[in-house]
PDB file of C-alpha atoms in Angstrom:
ATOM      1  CA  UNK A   2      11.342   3.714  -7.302  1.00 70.00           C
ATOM      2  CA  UNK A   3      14.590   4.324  -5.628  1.00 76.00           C
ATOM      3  CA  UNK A   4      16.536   4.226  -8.625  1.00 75.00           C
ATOM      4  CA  UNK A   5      14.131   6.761 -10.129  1.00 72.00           C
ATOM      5  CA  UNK A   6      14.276   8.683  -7.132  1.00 78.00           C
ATOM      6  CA  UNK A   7      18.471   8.847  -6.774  1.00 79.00           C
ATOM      7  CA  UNK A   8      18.495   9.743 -10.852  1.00 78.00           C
ATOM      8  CA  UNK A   9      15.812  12.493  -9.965  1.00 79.00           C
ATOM      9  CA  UNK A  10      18.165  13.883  -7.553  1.00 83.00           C
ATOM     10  CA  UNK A  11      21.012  14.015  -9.906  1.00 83.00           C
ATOM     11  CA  UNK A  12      18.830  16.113 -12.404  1.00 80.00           C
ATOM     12  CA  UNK A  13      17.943  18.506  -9.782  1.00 83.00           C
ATOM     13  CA  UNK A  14      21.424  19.100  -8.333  1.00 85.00           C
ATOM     14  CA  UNK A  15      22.645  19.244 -12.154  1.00 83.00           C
ATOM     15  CA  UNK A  16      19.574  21.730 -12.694  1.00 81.00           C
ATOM     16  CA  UNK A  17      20.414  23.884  -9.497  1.00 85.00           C
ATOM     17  CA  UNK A  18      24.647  23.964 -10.993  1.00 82.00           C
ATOM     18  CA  UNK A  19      23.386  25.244 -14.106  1.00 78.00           C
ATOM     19  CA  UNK A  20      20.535  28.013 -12.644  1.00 80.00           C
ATOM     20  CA  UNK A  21      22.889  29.309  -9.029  1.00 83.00           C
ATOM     21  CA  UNK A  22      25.156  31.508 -12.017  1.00 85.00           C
ATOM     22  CA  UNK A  23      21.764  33.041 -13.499  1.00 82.00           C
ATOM     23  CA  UNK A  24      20.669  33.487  -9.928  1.00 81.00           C
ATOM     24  CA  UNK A  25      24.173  35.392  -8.808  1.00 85.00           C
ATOM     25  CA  UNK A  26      24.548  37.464 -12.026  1.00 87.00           C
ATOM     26  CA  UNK A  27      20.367  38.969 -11.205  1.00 83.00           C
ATOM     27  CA  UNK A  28      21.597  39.192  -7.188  1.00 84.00           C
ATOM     28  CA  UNK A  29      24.671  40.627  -7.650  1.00 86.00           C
ATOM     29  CA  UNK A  30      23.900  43.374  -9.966  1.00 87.00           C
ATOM     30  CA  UNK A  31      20.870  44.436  -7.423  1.00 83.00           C
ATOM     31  CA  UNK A  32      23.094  44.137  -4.558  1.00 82.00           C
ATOM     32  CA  UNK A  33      26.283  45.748  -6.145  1.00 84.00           C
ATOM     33  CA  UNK A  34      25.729  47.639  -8.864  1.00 85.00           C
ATOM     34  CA  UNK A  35      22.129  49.411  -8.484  1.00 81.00           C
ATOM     35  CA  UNK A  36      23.098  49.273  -4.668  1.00 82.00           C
ATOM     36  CA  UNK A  37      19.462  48.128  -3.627  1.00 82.00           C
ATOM     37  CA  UNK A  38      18.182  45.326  -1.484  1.00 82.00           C
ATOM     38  CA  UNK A  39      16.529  42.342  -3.579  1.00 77.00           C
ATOM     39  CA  UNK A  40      12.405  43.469  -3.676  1.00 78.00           C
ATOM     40  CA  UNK A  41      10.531  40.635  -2.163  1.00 81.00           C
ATOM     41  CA  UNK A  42      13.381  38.223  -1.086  1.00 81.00           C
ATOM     42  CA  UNK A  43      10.826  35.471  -0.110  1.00 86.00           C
ATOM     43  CA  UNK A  44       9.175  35.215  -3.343  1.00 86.00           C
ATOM     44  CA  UNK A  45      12.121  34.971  -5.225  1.00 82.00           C
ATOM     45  CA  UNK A  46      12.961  32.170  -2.744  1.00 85.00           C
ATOM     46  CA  UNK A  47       9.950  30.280  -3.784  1.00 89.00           C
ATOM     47  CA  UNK A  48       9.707  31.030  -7.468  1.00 85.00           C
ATOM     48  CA  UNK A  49      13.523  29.893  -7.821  1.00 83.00           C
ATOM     49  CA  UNK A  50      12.681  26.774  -6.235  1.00 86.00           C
ATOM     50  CA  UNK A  51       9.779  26.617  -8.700  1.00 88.00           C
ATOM     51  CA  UNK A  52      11.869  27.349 -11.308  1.00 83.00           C
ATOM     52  CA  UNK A  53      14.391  24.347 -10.222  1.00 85.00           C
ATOM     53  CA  UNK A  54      11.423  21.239  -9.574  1.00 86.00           C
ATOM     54  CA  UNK A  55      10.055  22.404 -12.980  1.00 85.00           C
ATOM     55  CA  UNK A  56      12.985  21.969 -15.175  1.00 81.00           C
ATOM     56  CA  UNK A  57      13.916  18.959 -13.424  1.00 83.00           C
ATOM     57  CA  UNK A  58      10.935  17.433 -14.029  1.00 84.00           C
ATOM     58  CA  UNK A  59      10.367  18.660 -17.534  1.00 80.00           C
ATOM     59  CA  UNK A  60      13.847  16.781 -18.174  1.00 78.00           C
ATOM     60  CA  UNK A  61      13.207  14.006 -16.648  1.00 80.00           C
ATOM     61  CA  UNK A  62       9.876  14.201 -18.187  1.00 80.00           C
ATOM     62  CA  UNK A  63      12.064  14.664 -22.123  1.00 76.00           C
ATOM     63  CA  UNK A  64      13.914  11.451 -21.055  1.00 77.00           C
ATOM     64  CA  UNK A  65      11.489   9.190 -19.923  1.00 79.00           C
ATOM     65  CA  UNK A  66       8.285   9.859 -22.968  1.00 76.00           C
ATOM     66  CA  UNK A  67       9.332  12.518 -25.258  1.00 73.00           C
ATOM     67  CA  UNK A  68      12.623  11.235 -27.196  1.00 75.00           C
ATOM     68  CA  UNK A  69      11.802   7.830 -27.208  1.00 80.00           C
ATOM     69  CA  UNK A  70       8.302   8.741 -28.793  1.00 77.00           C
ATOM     70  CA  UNK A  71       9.955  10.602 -31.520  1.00 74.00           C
ATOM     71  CA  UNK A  72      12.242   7.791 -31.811  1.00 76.00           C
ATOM     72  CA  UNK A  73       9.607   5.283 -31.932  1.00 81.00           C
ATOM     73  CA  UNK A  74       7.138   7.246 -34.373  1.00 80.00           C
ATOM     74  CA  UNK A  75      10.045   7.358 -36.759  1.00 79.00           C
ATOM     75  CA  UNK A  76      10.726   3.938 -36.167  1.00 80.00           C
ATOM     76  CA  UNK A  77       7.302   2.793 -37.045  1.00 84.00           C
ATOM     77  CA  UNK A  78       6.915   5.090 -39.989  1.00 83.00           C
ATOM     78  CA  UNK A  79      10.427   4.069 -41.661  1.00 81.00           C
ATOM     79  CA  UNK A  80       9.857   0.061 -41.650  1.00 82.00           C
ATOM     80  CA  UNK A  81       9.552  -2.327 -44.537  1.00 79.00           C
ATOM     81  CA  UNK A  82       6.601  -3.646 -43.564  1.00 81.00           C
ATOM     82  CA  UNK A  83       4.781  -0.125 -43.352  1.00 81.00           C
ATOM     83  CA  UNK A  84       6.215   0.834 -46.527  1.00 78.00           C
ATOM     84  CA  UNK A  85       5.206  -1.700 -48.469  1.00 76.00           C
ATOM     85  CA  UNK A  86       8.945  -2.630 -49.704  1.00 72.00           C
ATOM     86  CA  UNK A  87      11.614  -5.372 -49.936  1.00 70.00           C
ATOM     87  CA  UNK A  88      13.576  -5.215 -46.522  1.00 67.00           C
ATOM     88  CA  UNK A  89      16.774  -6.058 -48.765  1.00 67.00           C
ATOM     89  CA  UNK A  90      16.432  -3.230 -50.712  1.00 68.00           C
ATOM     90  CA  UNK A  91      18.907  -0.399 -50.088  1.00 66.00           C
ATOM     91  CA  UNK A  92      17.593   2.477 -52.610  1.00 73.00           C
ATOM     92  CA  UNK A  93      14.174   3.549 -51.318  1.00 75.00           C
ATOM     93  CA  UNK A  94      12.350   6.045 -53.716  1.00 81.00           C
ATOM     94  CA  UNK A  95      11.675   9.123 -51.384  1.00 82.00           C
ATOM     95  CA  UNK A  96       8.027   9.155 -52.419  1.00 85.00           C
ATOM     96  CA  UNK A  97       7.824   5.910 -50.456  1.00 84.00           C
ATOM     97  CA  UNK A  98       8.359   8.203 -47.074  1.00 86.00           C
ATOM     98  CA  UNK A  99       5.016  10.255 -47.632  1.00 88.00           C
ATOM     99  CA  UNK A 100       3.527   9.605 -44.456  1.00 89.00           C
ATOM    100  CA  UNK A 101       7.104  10.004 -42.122  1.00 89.00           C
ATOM    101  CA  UNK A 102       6.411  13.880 -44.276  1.00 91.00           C
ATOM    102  CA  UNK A 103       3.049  14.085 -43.022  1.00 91.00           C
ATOM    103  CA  UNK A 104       3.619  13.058 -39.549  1.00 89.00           C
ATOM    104  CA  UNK A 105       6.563  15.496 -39.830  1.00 89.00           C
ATOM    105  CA  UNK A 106       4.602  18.566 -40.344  1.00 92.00           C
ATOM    106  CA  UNK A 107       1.538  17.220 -38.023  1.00 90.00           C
ATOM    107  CA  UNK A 108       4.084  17.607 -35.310  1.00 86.00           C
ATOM    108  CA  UNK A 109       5.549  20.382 -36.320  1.00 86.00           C
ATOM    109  CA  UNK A 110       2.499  22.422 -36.805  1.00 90.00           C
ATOM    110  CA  UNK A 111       1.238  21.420 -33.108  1.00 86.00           C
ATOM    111  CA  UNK A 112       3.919  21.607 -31.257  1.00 82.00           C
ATOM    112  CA  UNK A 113       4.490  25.473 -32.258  1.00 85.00           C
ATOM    113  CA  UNK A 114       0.868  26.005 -32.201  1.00 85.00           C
ATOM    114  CA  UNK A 115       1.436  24.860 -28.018  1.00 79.00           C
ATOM    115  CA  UNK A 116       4.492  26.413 -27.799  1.00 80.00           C
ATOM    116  CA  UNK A 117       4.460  28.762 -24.454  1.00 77.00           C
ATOM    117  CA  UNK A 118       7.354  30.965 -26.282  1.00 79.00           C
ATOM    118  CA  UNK A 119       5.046  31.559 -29.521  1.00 83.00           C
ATOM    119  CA  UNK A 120       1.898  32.372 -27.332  1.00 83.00           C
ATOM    120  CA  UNK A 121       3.893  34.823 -25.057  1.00 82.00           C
ATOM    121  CA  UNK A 122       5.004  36.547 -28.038  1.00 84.00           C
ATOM    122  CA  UNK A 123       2.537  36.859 -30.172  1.00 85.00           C
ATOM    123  CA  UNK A 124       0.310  37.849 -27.176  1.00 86.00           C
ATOM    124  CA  UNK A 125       2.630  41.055 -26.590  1.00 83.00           C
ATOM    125  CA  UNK A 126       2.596  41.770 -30.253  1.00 82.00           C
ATOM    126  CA  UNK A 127      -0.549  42.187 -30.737  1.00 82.00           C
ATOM    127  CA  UNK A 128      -0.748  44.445 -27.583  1.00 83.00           C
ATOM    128  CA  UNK A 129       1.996  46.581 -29.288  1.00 80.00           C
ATOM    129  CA  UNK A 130       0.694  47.245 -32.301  1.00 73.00           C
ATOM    130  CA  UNK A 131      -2.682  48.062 -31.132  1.00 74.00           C
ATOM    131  CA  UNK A 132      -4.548  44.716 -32.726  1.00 72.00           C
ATOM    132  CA  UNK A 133      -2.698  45.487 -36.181  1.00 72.00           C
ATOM    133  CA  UNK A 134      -0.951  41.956 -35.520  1.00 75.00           C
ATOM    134  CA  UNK A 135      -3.084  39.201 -34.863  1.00 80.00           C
ATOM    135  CA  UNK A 136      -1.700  36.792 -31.807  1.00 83.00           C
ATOM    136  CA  UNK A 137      -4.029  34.152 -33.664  1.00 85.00           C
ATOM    137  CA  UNK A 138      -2.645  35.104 -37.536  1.00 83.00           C
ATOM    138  CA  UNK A 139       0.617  35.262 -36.213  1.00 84.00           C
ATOM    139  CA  UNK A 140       0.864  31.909 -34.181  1.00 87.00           C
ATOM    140  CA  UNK A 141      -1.148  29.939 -37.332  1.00 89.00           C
ATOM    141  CA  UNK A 142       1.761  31.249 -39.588  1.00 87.00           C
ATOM    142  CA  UNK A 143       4.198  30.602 -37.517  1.00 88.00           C
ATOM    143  CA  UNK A 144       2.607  27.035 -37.136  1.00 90.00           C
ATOM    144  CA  UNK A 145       2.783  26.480 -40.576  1.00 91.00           C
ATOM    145  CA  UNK A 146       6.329  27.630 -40.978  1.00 90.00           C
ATOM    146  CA  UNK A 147       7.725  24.967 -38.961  1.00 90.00           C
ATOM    147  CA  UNK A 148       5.327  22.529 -40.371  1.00 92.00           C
ATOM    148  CA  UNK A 149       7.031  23.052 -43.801  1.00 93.00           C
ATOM    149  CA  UNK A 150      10.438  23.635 -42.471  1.00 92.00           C
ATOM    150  CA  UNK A 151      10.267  20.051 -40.504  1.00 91.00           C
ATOM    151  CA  UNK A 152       8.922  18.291 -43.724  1.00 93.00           C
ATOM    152  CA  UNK A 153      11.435  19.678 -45.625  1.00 93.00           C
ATOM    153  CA  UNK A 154      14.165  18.710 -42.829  1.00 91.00           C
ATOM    154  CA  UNK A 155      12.367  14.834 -43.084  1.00 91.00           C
ATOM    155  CA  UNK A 156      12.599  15.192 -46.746  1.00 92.00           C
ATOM    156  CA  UNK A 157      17.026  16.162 -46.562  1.00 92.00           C
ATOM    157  CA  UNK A 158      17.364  13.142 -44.669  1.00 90.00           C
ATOM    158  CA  UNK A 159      15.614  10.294 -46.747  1.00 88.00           C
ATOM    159  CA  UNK A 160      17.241  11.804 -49.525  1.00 88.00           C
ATOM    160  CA  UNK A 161      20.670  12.486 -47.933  1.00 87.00           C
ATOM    161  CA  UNK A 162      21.304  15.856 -49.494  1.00 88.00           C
ATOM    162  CA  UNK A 163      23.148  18.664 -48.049  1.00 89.00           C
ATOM    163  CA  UNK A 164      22.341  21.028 -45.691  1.00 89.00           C
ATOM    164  CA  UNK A 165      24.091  24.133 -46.749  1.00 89.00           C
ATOM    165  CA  UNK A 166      21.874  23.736 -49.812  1.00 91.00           C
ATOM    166  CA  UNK A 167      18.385  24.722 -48.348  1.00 92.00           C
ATOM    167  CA  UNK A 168      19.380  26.875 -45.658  1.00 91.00           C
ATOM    168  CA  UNK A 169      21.532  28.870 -48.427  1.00 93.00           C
ATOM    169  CA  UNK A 170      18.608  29.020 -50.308  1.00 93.00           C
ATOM    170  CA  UNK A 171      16.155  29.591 -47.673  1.00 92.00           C
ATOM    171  CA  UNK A 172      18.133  32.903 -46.172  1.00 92.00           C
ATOM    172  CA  UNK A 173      18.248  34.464 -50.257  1.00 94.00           C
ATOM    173  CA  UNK A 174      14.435  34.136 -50.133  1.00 93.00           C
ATOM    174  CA  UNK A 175      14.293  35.605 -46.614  1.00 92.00           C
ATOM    175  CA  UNK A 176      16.666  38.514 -47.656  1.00 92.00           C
ATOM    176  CA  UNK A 177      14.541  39.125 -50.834  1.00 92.00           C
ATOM    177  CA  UNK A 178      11.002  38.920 -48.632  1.00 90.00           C
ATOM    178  CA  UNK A 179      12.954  41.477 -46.025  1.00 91.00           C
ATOM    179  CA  UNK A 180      13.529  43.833 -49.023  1.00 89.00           C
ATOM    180  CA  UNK A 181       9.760  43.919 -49.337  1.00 85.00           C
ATOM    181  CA  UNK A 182       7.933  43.513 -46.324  1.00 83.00           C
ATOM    182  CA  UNK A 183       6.567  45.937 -43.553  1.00 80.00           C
ATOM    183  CA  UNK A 184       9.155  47.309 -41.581  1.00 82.00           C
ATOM    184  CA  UNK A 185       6.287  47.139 -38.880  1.00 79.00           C
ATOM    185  CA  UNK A 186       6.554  43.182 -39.085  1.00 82.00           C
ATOM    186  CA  UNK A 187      10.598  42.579 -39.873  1.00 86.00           C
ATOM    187  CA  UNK A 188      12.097  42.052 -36.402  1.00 86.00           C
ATOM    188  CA  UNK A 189       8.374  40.231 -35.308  1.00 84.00           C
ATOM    189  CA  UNK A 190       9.730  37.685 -38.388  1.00 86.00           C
ATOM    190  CA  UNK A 191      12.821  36.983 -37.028  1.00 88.00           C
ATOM    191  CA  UNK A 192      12.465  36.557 -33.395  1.00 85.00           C
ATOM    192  CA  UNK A 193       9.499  34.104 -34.480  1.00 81.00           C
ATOM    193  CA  UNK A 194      11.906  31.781 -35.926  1.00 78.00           C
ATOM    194  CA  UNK A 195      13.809  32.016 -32.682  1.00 78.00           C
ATOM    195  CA  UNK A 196      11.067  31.302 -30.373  1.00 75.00           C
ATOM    196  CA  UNK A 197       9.821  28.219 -32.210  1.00 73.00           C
ATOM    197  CA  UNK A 198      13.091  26.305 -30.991  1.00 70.00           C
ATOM    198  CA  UNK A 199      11.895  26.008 -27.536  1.00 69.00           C
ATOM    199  CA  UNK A 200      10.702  23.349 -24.699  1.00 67.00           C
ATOM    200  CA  UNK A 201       7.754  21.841 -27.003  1.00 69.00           C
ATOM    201  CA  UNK A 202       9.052  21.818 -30.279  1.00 75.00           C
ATOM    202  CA  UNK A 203      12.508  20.897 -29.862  1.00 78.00           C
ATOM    203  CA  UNK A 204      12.377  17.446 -28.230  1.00 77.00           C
ATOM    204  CA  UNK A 205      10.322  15.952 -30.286  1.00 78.00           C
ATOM    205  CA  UNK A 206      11.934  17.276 -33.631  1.00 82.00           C
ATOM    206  CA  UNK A 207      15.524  16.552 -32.305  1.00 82.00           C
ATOM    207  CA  UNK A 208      13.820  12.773 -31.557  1.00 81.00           C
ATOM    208  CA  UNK A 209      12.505  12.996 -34.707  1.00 84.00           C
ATOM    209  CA  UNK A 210      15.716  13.661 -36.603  1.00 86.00           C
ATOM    210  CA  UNK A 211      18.086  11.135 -35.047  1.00 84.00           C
ATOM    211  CA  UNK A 212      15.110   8.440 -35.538  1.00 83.00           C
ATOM    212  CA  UNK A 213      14.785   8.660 -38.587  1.00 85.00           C
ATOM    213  CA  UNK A 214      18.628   8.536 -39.319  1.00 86.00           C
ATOM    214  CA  UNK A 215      18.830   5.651 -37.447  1.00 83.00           C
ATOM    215  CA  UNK A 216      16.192   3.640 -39.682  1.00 81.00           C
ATOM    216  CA  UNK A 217      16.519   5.076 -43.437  1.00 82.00           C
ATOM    217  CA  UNK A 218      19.066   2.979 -45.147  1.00 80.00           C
ATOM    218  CA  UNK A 219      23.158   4.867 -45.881  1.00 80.00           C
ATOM    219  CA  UNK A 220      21.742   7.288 -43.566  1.00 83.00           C
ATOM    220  CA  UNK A 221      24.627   8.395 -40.354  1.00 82.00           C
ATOM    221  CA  UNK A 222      22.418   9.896 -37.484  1.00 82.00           C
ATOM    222  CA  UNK A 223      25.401  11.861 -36.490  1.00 80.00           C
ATOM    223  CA  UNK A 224      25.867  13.269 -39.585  1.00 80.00           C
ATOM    224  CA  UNK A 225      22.560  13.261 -40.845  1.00 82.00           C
ATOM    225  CA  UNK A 226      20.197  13.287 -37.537  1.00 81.00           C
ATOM    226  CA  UNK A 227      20.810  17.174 -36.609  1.00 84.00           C
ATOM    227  CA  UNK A 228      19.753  20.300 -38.335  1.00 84.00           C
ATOM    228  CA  UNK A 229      15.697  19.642 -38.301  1.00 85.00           C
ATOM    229  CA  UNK A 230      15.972  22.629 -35.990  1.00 85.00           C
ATOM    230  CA  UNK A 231      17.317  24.772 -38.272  1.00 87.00           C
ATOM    231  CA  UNK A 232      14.169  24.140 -40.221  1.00 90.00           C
ATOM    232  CA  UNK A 233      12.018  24.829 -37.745  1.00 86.00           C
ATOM    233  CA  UNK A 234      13.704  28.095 -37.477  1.00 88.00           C
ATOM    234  CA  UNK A 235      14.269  29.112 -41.164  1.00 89.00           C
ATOM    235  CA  UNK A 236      11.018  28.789 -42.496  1.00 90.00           C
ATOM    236  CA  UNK A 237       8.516  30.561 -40.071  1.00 88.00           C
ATOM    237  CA  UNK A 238      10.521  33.813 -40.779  1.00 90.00           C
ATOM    238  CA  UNK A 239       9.713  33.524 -44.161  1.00 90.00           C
ATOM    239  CA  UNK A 240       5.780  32.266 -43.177  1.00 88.00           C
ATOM    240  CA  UNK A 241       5.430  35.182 -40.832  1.00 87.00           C
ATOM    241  CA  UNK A 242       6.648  38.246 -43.673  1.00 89.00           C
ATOM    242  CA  UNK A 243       4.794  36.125 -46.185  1.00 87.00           C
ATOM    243  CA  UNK A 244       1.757  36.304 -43.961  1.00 81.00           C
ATOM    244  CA  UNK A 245       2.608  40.499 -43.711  1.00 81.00           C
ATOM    245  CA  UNK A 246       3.448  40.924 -47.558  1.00 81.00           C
ATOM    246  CA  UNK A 247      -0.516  39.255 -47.762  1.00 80.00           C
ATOM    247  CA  UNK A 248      -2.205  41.193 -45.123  1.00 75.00           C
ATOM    248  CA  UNK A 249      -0.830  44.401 -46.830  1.00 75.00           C
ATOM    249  CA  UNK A 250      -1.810  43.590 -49.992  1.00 78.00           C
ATOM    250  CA  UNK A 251      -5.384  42.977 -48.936  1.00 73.00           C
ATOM    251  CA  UNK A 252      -5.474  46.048 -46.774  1.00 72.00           C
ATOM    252  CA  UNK A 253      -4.353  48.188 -49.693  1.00 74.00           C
ATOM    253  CA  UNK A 254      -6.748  46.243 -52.155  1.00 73.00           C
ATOM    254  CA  UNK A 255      -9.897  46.329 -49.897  1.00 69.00           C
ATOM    255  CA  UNK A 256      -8.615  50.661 -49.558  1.00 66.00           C
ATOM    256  CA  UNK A 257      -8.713  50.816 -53.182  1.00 67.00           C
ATOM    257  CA  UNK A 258     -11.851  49.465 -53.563  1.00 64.00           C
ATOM    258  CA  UNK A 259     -13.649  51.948 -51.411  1.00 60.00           C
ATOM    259  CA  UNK A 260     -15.480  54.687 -53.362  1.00 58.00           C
TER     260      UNK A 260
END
């Protein structure tokens, strides 16, 4: 308990180092630049010190269940004996690795679908545009955005391609659905690939990655463990002006059908 304790103290005073500059730069320009006393002085008091026990413990919390689940999970998915193959054998078919895909996008899909980010965003967009963007339809493509894009991230790393391949290809096909989407829905896309790498989703992917580099065979987690979250934020800009290009569609198809 006291070790857990003395570590816990260490987070917090390395949480507080890396908040005080946020905390000065807000202060300072009231104090210096507007030239107006800080508005309720006491509550920011408090909700700083909020701000500091919650990150602490939502670190200590990433260190102590969430990485070594991800690690574990990838463990357990990526051994012989749950494969069903010779532990000698060095060239595993990527087929073999079906269910490290599903799990993969199971993850991916929830933890977006929980993400705080996603939910904050999509709530205000739908405000905005007056109900014309759905917080649910948004958030569900979204959802399955990162679903693919971690799949597909699982898939790069069993087979050990490169990187620069799929996100190459995945930014033409982004470029190409920008060309033809709603303007209304264009910089909704792109900040929804942004807010998908956030508290939830990236733990567990990150985990993820560098688990499953550690346990597929010629596989470098260093080299080979990173760039899941470039996935996760690739594909749900092309889910989200996919799920636009379709809504129009079937708004102008359900107006043409009218007498």
């Amino acid at each position: 308990m006291i070790d857990w304790m003395n570590q816990f103290a260490l987070v917090l005073l390395t949480t507080c180092r890396d908040i005080l500059p946020i905390a000065a730069v807000i202060i300072g320009f009231q104090v210096l630049v507007i030239r107006k006393p800080v508005a309720y002085p006491k509550k920011m008091l408090i909700g700083f010190i909020y701000v500091l026990l919650g990150i602490a413990f939502f670190l200590e919390g990433l260190d102590m269940a969430l990485f070594p689940l991800g690690k574990l999970m990838a463990n357990q998915l990526t051994t012989p004996e749950f494969l069903g193959i010779d532990p000698a054998e060095q060239n595993v078919a990527w087929q073999a690795y079906y269910w490290v895909y599903i799990f993969a996008a199971s993850i991916g899909f929830a933890t977006t679908l929980a993400e705080p980010s996603l939910l904050a965003v999509a709530m205000k967009a739908e405000q905005i545009s007056g109900g014309t963007v759905r917080a649910w339809g948004l958030r569900i493509a979204v959802s399955f955005g990162v679903a693919f894009g971690i799949a597909l991230g699982a898939y790069r790393i069993v087979t050990g391609m490169e990187l620069y391949y799929f996100i190459l290809t995945g930014y033409i096909i982004v470029i190409v659905q920008t060309l033809f989407s709603p303007k209304l829905i264009i910089g909704l896309a792109y900040d929804s690939g942004g807010v998908t790498t956030s508290t939830v989703t990236v733990p567990l992917v990150t985990a993820l990655g560098l688990g499953l580099a550690s346990t597929v065979p010629g596989r470098n987690p260093l080299l080979d463990g990173f760039g899941l979250i470039a996935f996760a934020s690739l594909c749900p800009i092309m889910a989200v002006l996919g799920y636009a290009q379709i809504a129009q569609w079937l708004n102008k198809r359900s107006l043409s059908s009218k007498p």
